[in-house]
Short mmCIF file of C-alpha atoms in Angstrom, two decimals:
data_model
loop_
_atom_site.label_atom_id
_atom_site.label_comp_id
_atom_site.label_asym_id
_atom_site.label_seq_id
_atom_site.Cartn_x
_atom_site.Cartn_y
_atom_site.Cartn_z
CA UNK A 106 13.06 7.37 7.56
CA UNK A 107 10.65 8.35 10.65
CA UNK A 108 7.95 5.96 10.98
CA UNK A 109 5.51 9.02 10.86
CA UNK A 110 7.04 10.16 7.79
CA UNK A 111 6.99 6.48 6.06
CA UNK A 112 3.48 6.24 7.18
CA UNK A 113 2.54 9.82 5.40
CA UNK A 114 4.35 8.57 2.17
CA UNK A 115 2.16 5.74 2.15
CA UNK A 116 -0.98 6.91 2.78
CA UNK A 117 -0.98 9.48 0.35
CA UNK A 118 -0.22 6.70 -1.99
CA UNK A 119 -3.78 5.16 -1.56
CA UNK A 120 -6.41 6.17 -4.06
CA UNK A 121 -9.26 8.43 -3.09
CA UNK A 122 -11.91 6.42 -4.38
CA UNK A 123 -10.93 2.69 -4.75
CA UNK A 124 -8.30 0.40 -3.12
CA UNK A 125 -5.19 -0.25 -4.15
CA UNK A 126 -2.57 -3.49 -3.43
CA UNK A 127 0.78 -3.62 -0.89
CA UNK A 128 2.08 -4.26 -4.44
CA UNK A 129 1.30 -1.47 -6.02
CA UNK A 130 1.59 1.04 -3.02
CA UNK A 131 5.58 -0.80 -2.85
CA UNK A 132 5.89 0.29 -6.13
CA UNK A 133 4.69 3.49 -6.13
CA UNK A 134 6.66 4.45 -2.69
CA UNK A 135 9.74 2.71 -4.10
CA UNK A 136 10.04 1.04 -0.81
CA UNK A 137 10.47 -2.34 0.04
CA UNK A 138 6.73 -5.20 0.65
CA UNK A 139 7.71 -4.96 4.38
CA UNK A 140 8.03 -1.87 5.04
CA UNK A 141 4.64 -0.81 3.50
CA UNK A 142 3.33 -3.93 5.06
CA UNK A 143 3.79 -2.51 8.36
CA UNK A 144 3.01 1.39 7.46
CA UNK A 145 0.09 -0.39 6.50
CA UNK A 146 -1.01 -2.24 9.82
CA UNK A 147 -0.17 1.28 11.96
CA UNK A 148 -2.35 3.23 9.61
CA UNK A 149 -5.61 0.74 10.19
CA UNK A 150 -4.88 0.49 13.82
CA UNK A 151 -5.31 4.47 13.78
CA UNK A 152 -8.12 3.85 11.62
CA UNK A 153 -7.25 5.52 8.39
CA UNK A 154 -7.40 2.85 6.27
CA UNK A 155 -9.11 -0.59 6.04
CA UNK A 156 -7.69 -3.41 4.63
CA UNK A 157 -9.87 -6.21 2.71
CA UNK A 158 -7.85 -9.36 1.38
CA UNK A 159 -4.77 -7.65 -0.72
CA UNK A 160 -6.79 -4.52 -1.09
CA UNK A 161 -5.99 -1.51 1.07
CA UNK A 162 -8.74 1.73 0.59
CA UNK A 163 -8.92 4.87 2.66
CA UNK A 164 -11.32 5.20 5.61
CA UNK A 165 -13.88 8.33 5.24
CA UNK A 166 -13.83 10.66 8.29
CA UNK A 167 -17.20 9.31 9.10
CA UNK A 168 -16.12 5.69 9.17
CA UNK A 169 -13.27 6.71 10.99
CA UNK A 170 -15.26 8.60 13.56
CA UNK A 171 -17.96 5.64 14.27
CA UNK A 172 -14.80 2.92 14.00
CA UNK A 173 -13.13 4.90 17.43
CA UNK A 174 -16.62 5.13 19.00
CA UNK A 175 -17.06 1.61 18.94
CA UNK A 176 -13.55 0.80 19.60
CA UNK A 177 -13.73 3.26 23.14
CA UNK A 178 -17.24 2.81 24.16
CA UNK A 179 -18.07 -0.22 25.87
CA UNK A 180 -21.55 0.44 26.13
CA UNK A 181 -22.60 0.91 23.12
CA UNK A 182 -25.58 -1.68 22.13
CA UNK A 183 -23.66 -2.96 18.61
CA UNK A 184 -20.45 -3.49 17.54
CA UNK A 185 -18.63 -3.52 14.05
CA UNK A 186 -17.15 -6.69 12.86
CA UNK A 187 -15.30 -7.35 9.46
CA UNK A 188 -17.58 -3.93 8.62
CA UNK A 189 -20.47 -5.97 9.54
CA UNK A 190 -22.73 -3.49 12.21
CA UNK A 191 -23.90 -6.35 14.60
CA UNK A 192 -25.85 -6.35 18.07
CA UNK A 193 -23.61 -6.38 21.25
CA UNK A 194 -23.99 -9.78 23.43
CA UNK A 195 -24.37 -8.80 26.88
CA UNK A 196 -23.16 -10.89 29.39
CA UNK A 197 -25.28 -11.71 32.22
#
């Protein structure tokens, strides 16, 4: 299987409103811990999902959108850390 369409299979998997463990989402897919672990990892490093501990919940467009702007803009005057919104340091 395409990583694209392991990734699709995967995310679809993931509750609307909630979170949901590897686990589960392994169970559900009927593929194997790995391979959803690293479904997983592609799909928060495109910022669809977010991960939290063993709990895996979809990203809302809006998150998603303010995620990439911090992500691509350097000069923005905060950052977002661990979901935490938290003033930039600037080096002098």
């Amino acid at each position: 299987m395409r990583e694209e369409d392991l990734d699709w299979v995967v995310y679809h998997c993931i509750p609307e409103n909630g979170g949901v463990t590897t686990g589960d989402l392994a169970a559900a897919t009927g593929l194997e811990p790995g391979e959803v672990t690293v479904s997983l990892e592609r799909l928060e490093r495109y910022l669809l999902i977010r991960r939290s501990g063993k709990t895996v919940r979809l990203m809302s467009v809006q998150e998603s959108l303010i995620e990439c702007q911090c992500r691509y803009t350097s000069d923005l005057p905060f950052i977002i850390e661990n979901g935490i919104i938290k003033a930039r340091r600037r080096e002098e």
